[in-house]
Amino acid sequence: MARIVVVHGIAQQFKGPQTLLASVAPALRDGVTAAVGTAGPELGDDDITCAFYGDAFVRPGTRATTVPPYDEADVEPDYESELLLEWWLEAARVYPEVLGPDAKSRGVAGYLAGRPLKRPMVRRALNALTHAPYFAHVAEPLLIFGLKQVRRYFNEPGLRERVQEAVAQAIEPDTRVLVGHSLGSVAAYELLCNEAVRASHPQWQISTLVTLGSPLGLRGLIFDRLVPAPDKGNGSWPSGIRSWTNIADAGDVVALVKELGPRFGPQVDDHEIDNGVEMHSVSRYLTAPATGRAIADGLAR
């Protein structure tokens, strides 16, 4: 019975739960060992599982083998271009080699805020992100596909529920810790806040939430679209959760708001870490001692 469930982020539609587990489980074990040594909990093959929802973004009954040859013309106005702008501004703020929209210096928060990028600016944003670590190794069509997956999660009827149902199916009565990476942190959070789902699963015993490289704190595009909706600028606390640890790399462009405590309450234990050049990598996040400590503590409760 899985005591730990890991929820993946975007662009994993090529894989499956076992493929993901093959890399996630060793990284998670290494993180726990780095944090608490050999005296920590023993994690066998049945203690860790991955919730897989990547197939929600491809045609039913298929497994995508290629990403469409997307370019700037395929970045939709409004949501996709606004999220691309946020990534661009954050990359320009963090990395000197990434020029901001003014083409003279690093980006300034709020520049062009709330306005869709015109097509030439979309091209500039995509070009600029090629100079940012992590994005430099992501093919442009895959980056655009990632934008579309986030947009679809929040805007496409039924898909949000399908993603959360995939997470719910992975949770077992022995599950104590739910770990969400990137968009997976949004799905994990919303699932735990869904009172109807929690009521239909009285056997759930999850008491610890760990979010890695999470975009949950981004106002407008993410935070203000959560279900349940924030109340007076404050996000809901997930039902049944006694401990929430949020971990973000200082240079993670996707985790635009590094600290979630100001949005969801001071009970959130925020940690800023350094994942090196793979700042948004789930494996780097899982091997971090801060992540291992949160998971070990969650299993001990």
PDB file of C-alpha atoms in Angstrom:
ATOM      1  CA  MET A   1       0.000   0.000   0.000  1.00  0.00           C
ATOM      2  CA  ALA A   2       1.502   3.333  -1.107  1.00  0.00           C
ATOM      3  CA  ARG A   3       2.294   5.600   1.811  1.00  0.00           C
ATOM      4  CA  ILE A   4       3.527   8.313  -0.577  1.00  0.00           C
ATOM      5  CA  VAL A   5       1.839   9.466  -3.799  1.00  0.00           C
ATOM      6  CA  VAL A   6       3.758  11.713  -6.208  1.00  0.00           C
ATOM      7  CA  VAL A   7       1.824  13.826  -8.735  1.00  0.00           C
ATOM      8  CA  HIS A   8       3.813  14.815 -11.838  1.00  0.00           C
ATOM      9  CA  GLY A   9       3.832  18.134 -13.701  1.00  0.00           C
ATOM     10  CA  ILE A  10       3.216  19.078 -17.327  1.00  0.00           C
ATOM     11  CA  ALA A  11       4.593  17.443 -20.479  1.00  0.00           C
ATOM     12  CA  GLN A  12       4.601  13.863 -19.183  1.00  0.00           C
ATOM     13  CA  GLN A  13       2.060  12.507 -21.682  1.00  0.00           C
ATOM     14  CA  PHE A  14       4.718  10.266 -23.269  1.00  0.00           C
ATOM     15  CA  LYS A  15       5.101   8.271 -20.074  1.00  0.00           C
ATOM     16  CA  GLY A  16       2.950   6.302 -17.636  1.00  0.00           C
ATOM     17  CA  PRO A  17       2.836   5.649 -13.892  1.00  0.00           C
ATOM     18  CA  GLN A  18       5.486   2.936 -13.930  1.00  0.00           C
ATOM     19  CA  THR A  19       7.832   4.877 -16.211  1.00  0.00           C
ATOM     20  CA  LEU A  20       7.578   7.856 -13.895  1.00  0.00           C
ATOM     21  CA  LEU A  21       8.017   5.713 -10.806  1.00  0.00           C
ATOM     22  CA  ALA A  22      11.279   4.284 -12.155  1.00  0.00           C
ATOM     23  CA  SER A  23      12.931   7.700 -11.790  1.00  0.00           C
ATOM     24  CA  VAL A  24      10.830   9.248  -9.036  1.00  0.00           C
ATOM     25  CA  ALA A  25      11.204   6.489  -6.427  1.00  0.00           C
ATOM     26  CA  PRO A  26      15.045   6.426  -6.295  1.00  0.00           C
ATOM     27  CA  ALA A  27      15.201  10.229  -6.174  1.00  0.00           C
ATOM     28  CA  LEU A  28      12.668  10.332  -3.345  1.00  0.00           C
ATOM     29  CA  ARG A  29      14.548   7.675  -1.369  1.00  0.00           C
ATOM     30  CA  ASP A  30      17.794   9.594  -1.853  1.00  0.00           C
ATOM     31  CA  GLY A  31      16.148  12.755  -0.560  1.00  0.00           C
ATOM     32  CA  VAL A  32      14.933  11.009   2.577  1.00  0.00           C
ATOM     33  CA  THR A  33      18.368   9.484   3.152  1.00  0.00           C
ATOM     34  CA  ALA A  34      20.051  12.875   2.625  1.00  0.00           C
ATOM     35  CA  ALA A  35      17.758  14.374   5.236  1.00  0.00           C
ATOM     36  CA  VAL A  36      17.623  11.749   7.973  1.00  0.00           C
ATOM     37  CA  GLY A  37      20.254   9.145   7.067  1.00  0.00           C
ATOM     38  CA  THR A  38      19.823   5.414   7.404  1.00  0.00           C
ATOM     39  CA  ALA A  39      17.770   5.897  10.550  1.00  0.00           C
ATOM     40  CA  GLY A  40      14.901   7.175   8.423  1.00  0.00           C
ATOM     41  CA  PRO A  41      11.877   5.195   7.264  1.00  0.00           C
ATOM     42  CA  GLU A  42      12.455   2.202   5.026  1.00  0.00           C
ATOM     43  CA  LEU A  43      10.687   2.764   1.737  1.00  0.00           C
ATOM     44  CA  GLY A  44       9.945  -0.428  -0.139  1.00  0.00           C
ATOM     45  CA  ASP A  45       8.625  -0.883  -3.655  1.00  0.00           C
ATOM     46  CA  ASP A  46       5.034  -0.652  -2.472  1.00  0.00           C
ATOM     47  CA  ASP A  47       5.486   2.511  -0.408  1.00  0.00           C
ATOM     48  CA  ILE A  48       5.720   4.950  -3.334  1.00  0.00           C
ATOM     49  CA  THR A  49       3.453   5.372  -6.329  1.00  0.00           C
ATOM     50  CA  CYS A  50       2.880   7.967  -9.049  1.00  0.00           C
ATOM     51  CA  ALA A  51      -0.466   9.425  -9.998  1.00  0.00           C
ATOM     52  CA  PHE A  52      -0.498   9.692 -13.793  1.00  0.00           C
ATOM     53  CA  TYR A  53      -2.717  12.141 -15.661  1.00  0.00           C
ATOM     54  CA  GLY A  54      -0.591  12.914 -18.741  1.00  0.00           C
ATOM     55  CA  ASP A  55      -2.970  10.966 -20.972  1.00  0.00           C
ATOM     56  CA  ALA A  56      -5.675  13.538 -20.233  1.00  0.00           C
ATOM     57  CA  PHE A  57      -3.918  15.834 -22.715  1.00  0.00           C
ATOM     58  CA  VAL A  58      -3.936  13.421 -25.661  1.00  0.00           C
ATOM     59  CA  ARG A  59      -6.719  11.682 -27.574  1.00  0.00           C
ATOM     60  CA  PRO A  60      -8.359   8.897 -25.546  1.00  0.00           C
ATOM     61  CA  GLY A  61      -6.837   5.510 -26.186  1.00  0.00           C
ATOM     62  CA  THR A  62      -3.605   6.923 -27.579  1.00  0.00           C
ATOM     63  CA  ARG A  63      -0.188   7.825 -26.233  1.00  0.00           C
ATOM     64  CA  ALA A  64       1.335  10.863 -27.959  1.00  0.00           C
ATOM     65  CA  THR A  65       4.645  10.081 -29.608  1.00  0.00           C
ATOM     66  CA  THR A  66       5.304  13.548 -30.999  1.00  0.00           C
ATOM     67  CA  VAL A  67       4.458  17.129 -30.083  1.00  0.00           C
ATOM     68  CA  PRO A  68       2.853  19.158 -32.877  1.00  0.00           C
ATOM     69  CA  PRO A  69       5.300  21.572 -34.525  1.00  0.00           C
ATOM     70  CA  TYR A  70       4.035  24.554 -32.584  1.00  0.00           C
ATOM     71  CA  ASP A  71       5.524  28.016 -33.112  1.00  0.00           C
ATOM     72  CA  GLU A  72       4.618  31.553 -32.054  1.00  0.00           C
ATOM     73  CA  ALA A  73       1.476  31.515 -34.215  1.00  0.00           C
ATOM     74  CA  ASP A  74       0.084  28.725 -32.028  1.00  0.00           C
ATOM     75  CA  VAL A  75       0.394  30.609 -28.719  1.00  0.00           C
ATOM     76  CA  GLU A  76      -3.177  31.654 -28.022  1.00  0.00           C
ATOM     77  CA  PRO A  77      -3.927  35.203 -26.859  1.00  0.00           C
ATOM     78  CA  ASP A  78      -4.999  35.963 -23.340  1.00  0.00           C
ATOM     79  CA  TYR A  79      -4.147  33.021 -21.050  1.00  0.00           C
ATOM     80  CA  GLU A  80      -1.251  31.410 -22.936  1.00  0.00           C
ATOM     81  CA  SER A  81       0.435  34.660 -23.916  1.00  0.00           C
ATOM     82  CA  GLU A  82      -0.024  36.081 -20.414  1.00  0.00           C
ATOM     83  CA  LEU A  83       1.556  33.011 -18.810  1.00  0.00           C
ATOM     84  CA  LEU A  84       4.396  33.166 -21.328  1.00  0.00           C
ATOM     85  CA  LEU A  85       4.926  36.813 -20.366  1.00  0.00           C
ATOM     86  CA  GLU A  86       5.092  35.900 -16.679  1.00  0.00           C
ATOM     87  CA  TRP A  87       7.749  33.260 -17.388  1.00  0.00           C
ATOM     88  CA  TRP A  88       9.672  35.765 -19.517  1.00  0.00           C
ATOM     89  CA  LEU A  89       9.609  38.484 -16.868  1.00  0.00           C
ATOM     90  CA  GLU A  90      10.702  36.090 -14.140  1.00  0.00           C
ATOM     91  CA  ALA A  91      13.516  34.688 -16.268  1.00  0.00           C
ATOM     92  CA  ALA A  92      14.693  38.216 -17.049  1.00  0.00           C
ATOM     93  CA  ARG A  93      14.523  39.147 -13.370  1.00  0.00           C
ATOM     94  CA  VAL A  94      16.595  36.163 -12.272  1.00  0.00           C
ATOM     95  CA  TYR A  95      19.077  35.673 -15.118  1.00  0.00           C
ATOM     96  CA  PRO A  96      21.251  38.554 -16.437  1.00  0.00           C
ATOM     97  CA  GLU A  97      21.595  36.860 -19.818  1.00  0.00           C
ATOM     98  CA  VAL A  98      17.834  37.060 -20.440  1.00  0.00           C
ATOM     99  CA  LEU A  99      16.720  40.464 -21.710  1.00  0.00           C
ATOM    100  CA  GLY A 100      13.298  41.690 -20.685  1.00  0.00           C
ATOM    101  CA  PRO A 101      10.560  43.139 -22.906  1.00  0.00           C
ATOM    102  CA  ASP A 102      12.223  46.562 -23.023  1.00  0.00           C
ATOM    103  CA  ALA A 103      15.154  44.877 -24.854  1.00  0.00           C
ATOM    104  CA  LYS A 104      17.617  46.905 -22.791  1.00  0.00           C
ATOM    105  CA  SER A 105      17.660  45.390 -19.351  1.00  0.00           C
ATOM    106  CA  ARG A 106      16.259  42.696 -17.132  1.00  0.00           C
ATOM    107  CA  GLY A 107      12.485  42.500 -16.877  1.00  0.00           C
ATOM    108  CA  VAL A 108      10.468  44.593 -14.478  1.00  0.00           C
ATOM    109  CA  ALA A 109       7.527  42.974 -12.702  1.00  0.00           C
ATOM    110  CA  GLY A 110       4.229  44.299 -13.955  1.00  0.00           C
ATOM    111  CA  TYR A 111       5.480  45.297 -17.420  1.00  0.00           C
ATOM    112  CA  LEU A 112       2.601  44.791 -19.872  1.00  0.00           C
ATOM    113  CA  ALA A 113       0.693  43.109 -17.044  1.00  0.00           C
ATOM    114  CA  GLY A 114      -2.820  42.065 -17.944  1.00  0.00           C
ATOM    115  CA  ARG A 115      -2.358  42.648 -21.688  1.00  0.00           C
ATOM    116  CA  PRO A 116      -1.951  39.792 -24.174  1.00  0.00           C
ATOM    117  CA  LEU A 117       1.363  39.721 -25.993  1.00  0.00           C
ATOM    118  CA  LYS A 118       1.213  40.748 -29.639  1.00  0.00           C
ATOM    119  CA  ARG A 119       2.672  38.218 -32.066  1.00  0.00           C
ATOM    120  CA  PRO A 120       6.143  39.835 -32.409  1.00  0.00           C
ATOM    121  CA  MET A 121       6.414  39.936 -28.608  1.00  0.00           C
ATOM    122  CA  VAL A 122       5.516  36.232 -28.420  1.00  0.00           C
ATOM    123  CA  ARG A 123       8.425  35.544 -30.754  1.00  0.00           C
ATOM    124  CA  ARG A 124      10.728  37.665 -28.603  1.00  0.00           C
ATOM    125  CA  ALA A 125       9.556  35.931 -25.436  1.00  0.00           C
ATOM    126  CA  LEU A 126      10.241  32.485 -26.889  1.00  0.00           C
ATOM    127  CA  ASN A 127      13.661  33.616 -28.105  1.00  0.00           C
ATOM    128  CA  ALA A 128      14.502  35.166 -24.735  1.00  0.00           C
ATOM    129  CA  LEU A 129      13.622  31.992 -22.825  1.00  0.00           C
ATOM    130  CA  THR A 130      16.167  30.024 -24.836  1.00  0.00           C
ATOM    131  CA  HIS A 131      18.803  31.904 -22.817  1.00  0.00           C
ATOM    132  CA  ALA A 132      17.339  30.836 -19.475  1.00  0.00           C
ATOM    133  CA  PRO A 133      18.685  27.694 -17.817  1.00  0.00           C
ATOM    134  CA  TYR A 134      16.183  24.805 -17.953  1.00  0.00           C
ATOM    135  CA  PHE A 135      14.140  26.412 -20.751  1.00  0.00           C
ATOM    136  CA  ALA A 136      17.293  26.414 -22.883  1.00  0.00           C
ATOM    137  CA  HIS A 137      16.997  22.618 -22.997  1.00  0.00           C
ATOM    138  CA  VAL A 138      13.256  22.551 -23.751  1.00  0.00           C
ATOM    139  CA  ALA A 139      12.291  22.457 -27.423  1.00  0.00           C
ATOM    140  CA  GLU A 140      10.040  25.337 -28.428  1.00  0.00           C
ATOM    141  CA  PRO A 141       7.066  23.132 -29.439  1.00  0.00           C
ATOM    142  CA  LEU A 142       7.244  21.375 -26.062  1.00  0.00           C
ATOM    143  CA  LEU A 143       7.356  24.698 -24.212  1.00  0.00           C
ATOM    144  CA  ILE A 144       4.245  25.863 -26.080  1.00  0.00           C
ATOM    145  CA  PHE A 145       2.579  22.505 -25.420  1.00  0.00           C
ATOM    146  CA  GLY A 146       3.233  23.139 -21.723  1.00  0.00           C
ATOM    147  CA  LEU A 147       1.482  26.506 -21.936  1.00  0.00           C
ATOM    148  CA  LYS A 148      -1.480  24.796 -23.545  1.00  0.00           C
ATOM    149  CA  GLN A 149      -1.691  22.119 -20.857  1.00  0.00           C
ATOM    150  CA  VAL A 150      -1.866  24.710 -18.089  1.00  0.00           C
ATOM    151  CA  ARG A 151      -4.472  26.708 -19.998  1.00  0.00           C
ATOM    152  CA  ARG A 152      -6.548  23.603 -20.682  1.00  0.00           C
ATOM    153  CA  TYR A 153      -6.468  22.532 -17.025  1.00  0.00           C
ATOM    154  CA  PHE A 154      -8.075  25.786 -15.950  1.00  0.00           C
ATOM    155  CA  ASN A 155     -10.347  26.413 -18.908  1.00  0.00           C
ATOM    156  CA  GLU A 156     -11.429  23.147 -20.521  1.00  0.00           C
ATOM    157  CA  PRO A 157     -14.609  21.652 -19.041  1.00  0.00           C
ATOM    158  CA  GLY A 158     -14.123  18.178 -17.626  1.00  0.00           C
ATOM    159  CA  LEU A 159     -10.347  18.014 -17.968  1.00  0.00           C
ATOM    160  CA  ARG A 160      -9.680  19.401 -14.497  1.00  0.00           C
ATOM    161  CA  GLU A 161     -11.933  16.735 -13.021  1.00  0.00           C
ATOM    162  CA  ARG A 162     -10.271  14.002 -15.075  1.00  0.00           C
ATOM    163  CA  VAL A 163      -6.835  15.032 -13.823  1.00  0.00           C
ATOM    164  CA  GLN A 164      -7.970  15.100 -10.208  1.00  0.00           C
ATOM    165  CA  GLU A 165      -9.698  11.748 -10.573  1.00  0.00           C
ATOM    166  CA  ALA A 166      -6.412  10.230 -11.742  1.00  0.00           C
ATOM    167  CA  VAL A 167      -4.792  11.547  -8.572  1.00  0.00           C
ATOM    168  CA  ALA A 168      -7.635  10.251  -6.415  1.00  0.00           C
ATOM    169  CA  GLN A 169      -7.320   6.761  -7.914  1.00  0.00           C
ATOM    170  CA  ALA A 170      -3.667   6.584  -6.850  1.00  0.00           C
ATOM    171  CA  ILE A 171      -4.410   7.397  -3.203  1.00  0.00           C
ATOM    172  CA  GLU A 172      -4.845   4.407  -0.887  1.00  0.00           C
ATOM    173  CA  PRO A 173      -5.943   4.029   2.755  1.00  0.00           C
ATOM    174  CA  ASP A 174      -2.296   3.895   3.861  1.00  0.00           C
ATOM    175  CA  THR A 175      -1.297   7.054   1.970  1.00  0.00           C
ATOM    176  CA  ARG A 176       0.040   9.681   4.365  1.00  0.00           C
ATOM    177  CA  VAL A 177       2.017  12.049   2.119  1.00  0.00           C
ATOM    178  CA  LEU A 178       0.914  13.673  -1.145  1.00  0.00           C
ATOM    179  CA  VAL A 179       3.726  15.250  -3.190  1.00  0.00           C
ATOM    180  CA  GLY A 180       2.834  17.541  -6.103  1.00  0.00           C
ATOM    181  CA  HIS A 181       5.286  18.947  -8.657  1.00  0.00           C
ATOM    182  CA  SER A 182       4.514  21.954 -10.879  1.00  0.00           C
ATOM    183  CA  LEU A 183       0.949  21.664 -12.256  1.00  0.00           C
ATOM    184  CA  GLY A 184       0.649  18.478 -10.208  1.00  0.00           C
ATOM    185  CA  SER A 185       0.820  20.619  -7.067  1.00  0.00           C
ATOM    186  CA  VAL A 186      -2.272  22.485  -8.263  1.00  0.00           C
ATOM    187  CA  ALA A 187      -4.168  19.244  -8.904  1.00  0.00           C
ATOM    188  CA  ALA A 188      -3.090  17.812  -5.535  1.00  0.00           C
ATOM    189  CA  TYR A 189      -4.098  20.970  -3.677  1.00  0.00           C
ATOM    190  CA  GLU A 190      -7.497  21.280  -5.350  1.00  0.00           C
ATOM    191  CA  LEU A 191      -8.245  17.601  -4.782  1.00  0.00           C
ATOM    192  CA  LEU A 192      -7.521  17.906  -1.055  1.00  0.00           C
ATOM    193  CA  CYS A 193      -9.732  21.001  -0.883  1.00  0.00           C
ATOM    194  CA  ASN A 194     -12.641  19.275  -2.647  1.00  0.00           C
ATOM    195  CA  GLU A 195     -14.989  18.485   0.221  1.00  0.00           C
ATOM    196  CA  ALA A 196     -17.251  16.316  -1.935  1.00  0.00           C
ATOM    197  CA  VAL A 197     -14.327  14.122  -2.976  1.00  0.00           C
ATOM    198  CA  ARG A 198     -13.003  13.928   0.582  1.00  0.00           C
ATOM    199  CA  ALA A 199     -16.450  12.924   1.836  1.00  0.00           C
ATOM    200  CA  SER A 200     -16.603  10.115  -0.731  1.00  0.00           C
ATOM    201  CA  HIS A 201     -13.223   8.803   0.454  1.00  0.00           C
ATOM    202  CA  PRO A 202     -13.504   8.636   4.252  1.00  0.00           C
ATOM    203  CA  GLN A 203     -10.662   6.087   4.288  1.00  0.00           C
ATOM    204  CA  TRP A 204      -8.088   8.685   3.240  1.00  0.00           C
ATOM    205  CA  GLN A 205      -5.527   9.460   5.939  1.00  0.00           C
ATOM    206  CA  ILE A 206      -3.362  12.047   4.149  1.00  0.00           C
ATOM    207  CA  SER A 207      -1.953  14.530   6.653  1.00  0.00           C
ATOM    208  CA  THR A 208       1.065  15.955   4.769  1.00  0.00           C
ATOM    209  CA  LEU A 209       1.213  17.934   1.534  1.00  0.00           C
ATOM    210  CA  VAL A 210       4.548  18.675  -0.144  1.00  0.00           C
ATOM    211  CA  THR A 211       4.584  21.065  -3.113  1.00  0.00           C
ATOM    212  CA  LEU A 212       7.629  21.326  -5.390  1.00  0.00           C
ATOM    213  CA  GLY A 213       8.246  24.059  -7.976  1.00  0.00           C
ATOM    214  CA  SER A 214       4.637  25.109  -7.527  1.00  0.00           C
ATOM    215  CA  PRO A 215       2.873  27.926  -9.429  1.00  0.00           C
ATOM    216  CA  LEU A 216       0.044  28.032  -6.846  1.00  0.00           C
ATOM    217  CA  GLY A 217       0.891  31.547  -5.673  1.00  0.00           C
ATOM    218  CA  LEU A 218       0.678  33.281  -9.079  1.00  0.00           C
ATOM    219  CA  ARG A 219      -2.134  35.829  -8.915  1.00  0.00           C
ATOM    220  CA  GLY A 220      -4.543  36.065 -11.815  1.00  0.00           C
ATOM    221  CA  LEU A 221      -3.563  33.050 -13.884  1.00  0.00           C
ATOM    222  CA  ILE A 222      -3.351  30.402 -11.140  1.00  0.00           C
ATOM    223  CA  PHE A 223      -4.164  31.528  -7.598  1.00  0.00           C
ATOM    224  CA  ASP A 224      -7.360  33.419  -8.453  1.00  0.00           C
ATOM    225  CA  ARG A 225      -8.645  30.518 -10.564  1.00  0.00           C
ATOM    226  CA  LEU A 226      -8.335  27.881  -7.863  1.00  0.00           C
ATOM    227  CA  VAL A 227     -11.313  25.865  -6.675  1.00  0.00           C
ATOM    228  CA  PRO A 228     -12.367  26.726  -4.046  1.00  0.00           C
ATOM    229  CA  ALA A 229     -11.777  30.365  -4.883  1.00  0.00           C
ATOM    230  CA  PRO A 230      -9.609  32.382  -2.511  1.00  0.00           C
ATOM    231  CA  ASP A 231     -11.497  34.467   0.012  1.00  0.00           C
ATOM    232  CA  LYS A 232     -10.300  38.061   0.424  1.00  0.00           C
ATOM    233  CA  GLY A 233      -6.910  37.165  -1.000  1.00  0.00           C
ATOM    234  CA  ASN A 234      -6.464  34.066   1.143  1.00  0.00           C
ATOM    235  CA  GLY A 235      -6.375  30.546  -0.252  1.00  0.00           C
ATOM    236  CA  SER A 236      -8.197  27.715   1.524  1.00  0.00           C
ATOM    237  CA  TRP A 237      -6.315  25.308   3.747  1.00  0.00           C
ATOM    238  CA  PRO A 238      -6.596  21.723   2.437  1.00  0.00           C
ATOM    239  CA  SER A 239      -8.902  19.546   4.492  1.00  0.00           C
ATOM    240  CA  GLY A 240      -7.202  17.121   6.855  1.00  0.00           C
ATOM    241  CA  ILE A 241      -3.705  18.482   6.204  1.00  0.00           C
ATOM    242  CA  ARG A 242      -1.619  19.056   9.329  1.00  0.00           C
ATOM    243  CA  SER A 243       1.634  19.869   7.541  1.00  0.00           C
ATOM    244  CA  TRP A 244       2.275  21.643   4.242  1.00  0.00           C
ATOM    245  CA  THR A 245       5.864  22.089   3.054  1.00  0.00           C
ATOM    246  CA  ASN A 246       6.500  24.155  -0.066  1.00  0.00           C
ATOM    247  CA  ILE A 247       9.896  23.993  -1.763  1.00  0.00           C
ATOM    248  CA  ALA A 248      11.043  26.264  -4.593  1.00  0.00           C
ATOM    249  CA  ASP A 249      14.337  26.831  -6.352  1.00  0.00           C
ATOM    250  CA  ALA A 250      15.329  30.506  -6.380  1.00  0.00           C
ATOM    251  CA  GLY A 251      15.729  30.360 -10.173  1.00  0.00           C
ATOM    252  CA  ASP A 252      12.641  28.283 -10.953  1.00  0.00           C
ATOM    253  CA  VAL A 253      10.733  30.374 -13.494  1.00  0.00           C
ATOM    254  CA  VAL A 254       7.622  28.190 -13.196  1.00  0.00           C
ATOM    255  CA  ALA A 255       7.412  28.662  -9.424  1.00  0.00           C
ATOM    256  CA  LEU A 256       6.884  32.374  -9.899  1.00  0.00           C
ATOM    257  CA  VAL A 257       5.914  32.972  -6.264  1.00  0.00           C
ATOM    258  CA  LYS A 258       8.487  31.207  -4.115  1.00  0.00           C
ATOM    259  CA  GLU A 259       6.684  31.528  -0.777  1.00  0.00           C
ATOM    260  CA  LEU A 260       3.107  30.283  -0.426  1.00  0.00           C
ATOM    261  CA  GLY A 261       2.699  31.250   3.231  1.00  0.00           C
ATOM    262  CA  PRO A 262       1.484  34.781   2.404  1.00  0.00           C
ATOM    263  CA  ARG A 263      -1.223  33.295   0.156  1.00  0.00           C
ATOM    264  CA  PHE A 264      -2.302  30.220   2.142  1.00  0.00           C
ATOM    265  CA  GLY A 265      -1.350  30.982   5.726  1.00  0.00           C
ATOM    266  CA  PRO A 266       1.730  31.014   7.958  1.00  0.00           C
ATOM    267  CA  GLN A 267       1.338  27.286   8.572  1.00  0.00           C
ATOM    268  CA  VAL A 268       2.982  26.671   5.181  1.00  0.00           C
ATOM    269  CA  ASP A 269       6.631  25.784   5.743  1.00  0.00           C
ATOM    270  CA  ASP A 270       8.408  27.498   2.827  1.00  0.00           C
ATOM    271  CA  HIS A 271      11.930  26.498   1.773  1.00  0.00           C
ATOM    272  CA  GLU A 272      14.101  28.012  -0.965  1.00  0.00           C
ATOM    273  CA  ILE A 273      16.721  25.639  -2.401  1.00  0.00           C
ATOM    274  CA  ASP A 274      19.255  25.462  -5.222  1.00  0.00           C
ATOM    275  CA  ASN A 275      18.747  22.759  -7.864  1.00  0.00           C
ATOM    276  CA  GLY A 276      21.639  23.919 -10.014  1.00  0.00           C
ATOM    277  CA  VAL A 277      20.975  24.250 -13.736  1.00  0.00           C
ATOM    278  CA  GLU A 278      17.944  21.930 -13.563  1.00  0.00           C
ATOM    279  CA  MET A 279      15.953  24.263 -11.362  1.00  0.00           C
ATOM    280  CA  HIS A 280      12.517  22.841 -12.232  1.00  0.00           C
ATOM    281  CA  SER A 281      13.515  19.162 -12.363  1.00  0.00           C
ATOM    282  CA  VAL A 282      11.314  16.912 -10.226  1.00  0.00           C
ATOM    283  CA  SER A 283      14.276  14.618  -9.557  1.00  0.00           C
ATOM    284  CA  ARG A 284      16.372  17.522  -8.244  1.00  0.00           C
ATOM    285  CA  TYR A 285      13.502  18.600  -6.032  1.00  0.00           C
ATOM    286  CA  LEU A 286      12.992  15.093  -4.669  1.00  0.00           C
ATOM    287  CA  THR A 287      16.659  14.559  -3.823  1.00  0.00           C
ATOM    288  CA  ALA A 288      16.795  17.820  -1.854  1.00  0.00           C
ATOM    289  CA  PRO A 289      17.187  17.254   1.906  1.00  0.00           C
ATOM    290  CA  ALA A 290      14.346  19.714   2.589  1.00  0.00           C
ATOM    291  CA  THR A 291      11.997  17.494   0.579  1.00  0.00           C
ATOM    292  CA  GLY A 292      13.279  14.334   2.235  1.00  0.00           C
ATOM    293  CA  ARG A 293      12.787  15.832   5.685  1.00  0.00           C
ATOM    294  CA  ALA A 294       9.200  16.845   4.913  1.00  0.00           C
ATOM    295  CA  ILE A 295       8.373  13.367   3.621  1.00  0.00           C
ATOM    296  CA  ALA A 296      10.061  11.579   6.540  1.00  0.00           C
ATOM    297  CA  ASP A 297       8.262  13.794   9.054  1.00  0.00           C
ATOM    298  CA  GLY A 298       4.965  13.155   7.271  1.00  0.00           C
ATOM    299  CA  LEU A 299       5.415   9.397   7.526  1.00  0.00           C
ATOM    300  CA  ALA A 300       6.214   9.690  11.226  1.00  0.00           C
ATOM    301  CA  ARG A 301       2.923  11.439  12.044  1.00  0.00           C
TER     302      ARG A 301
END
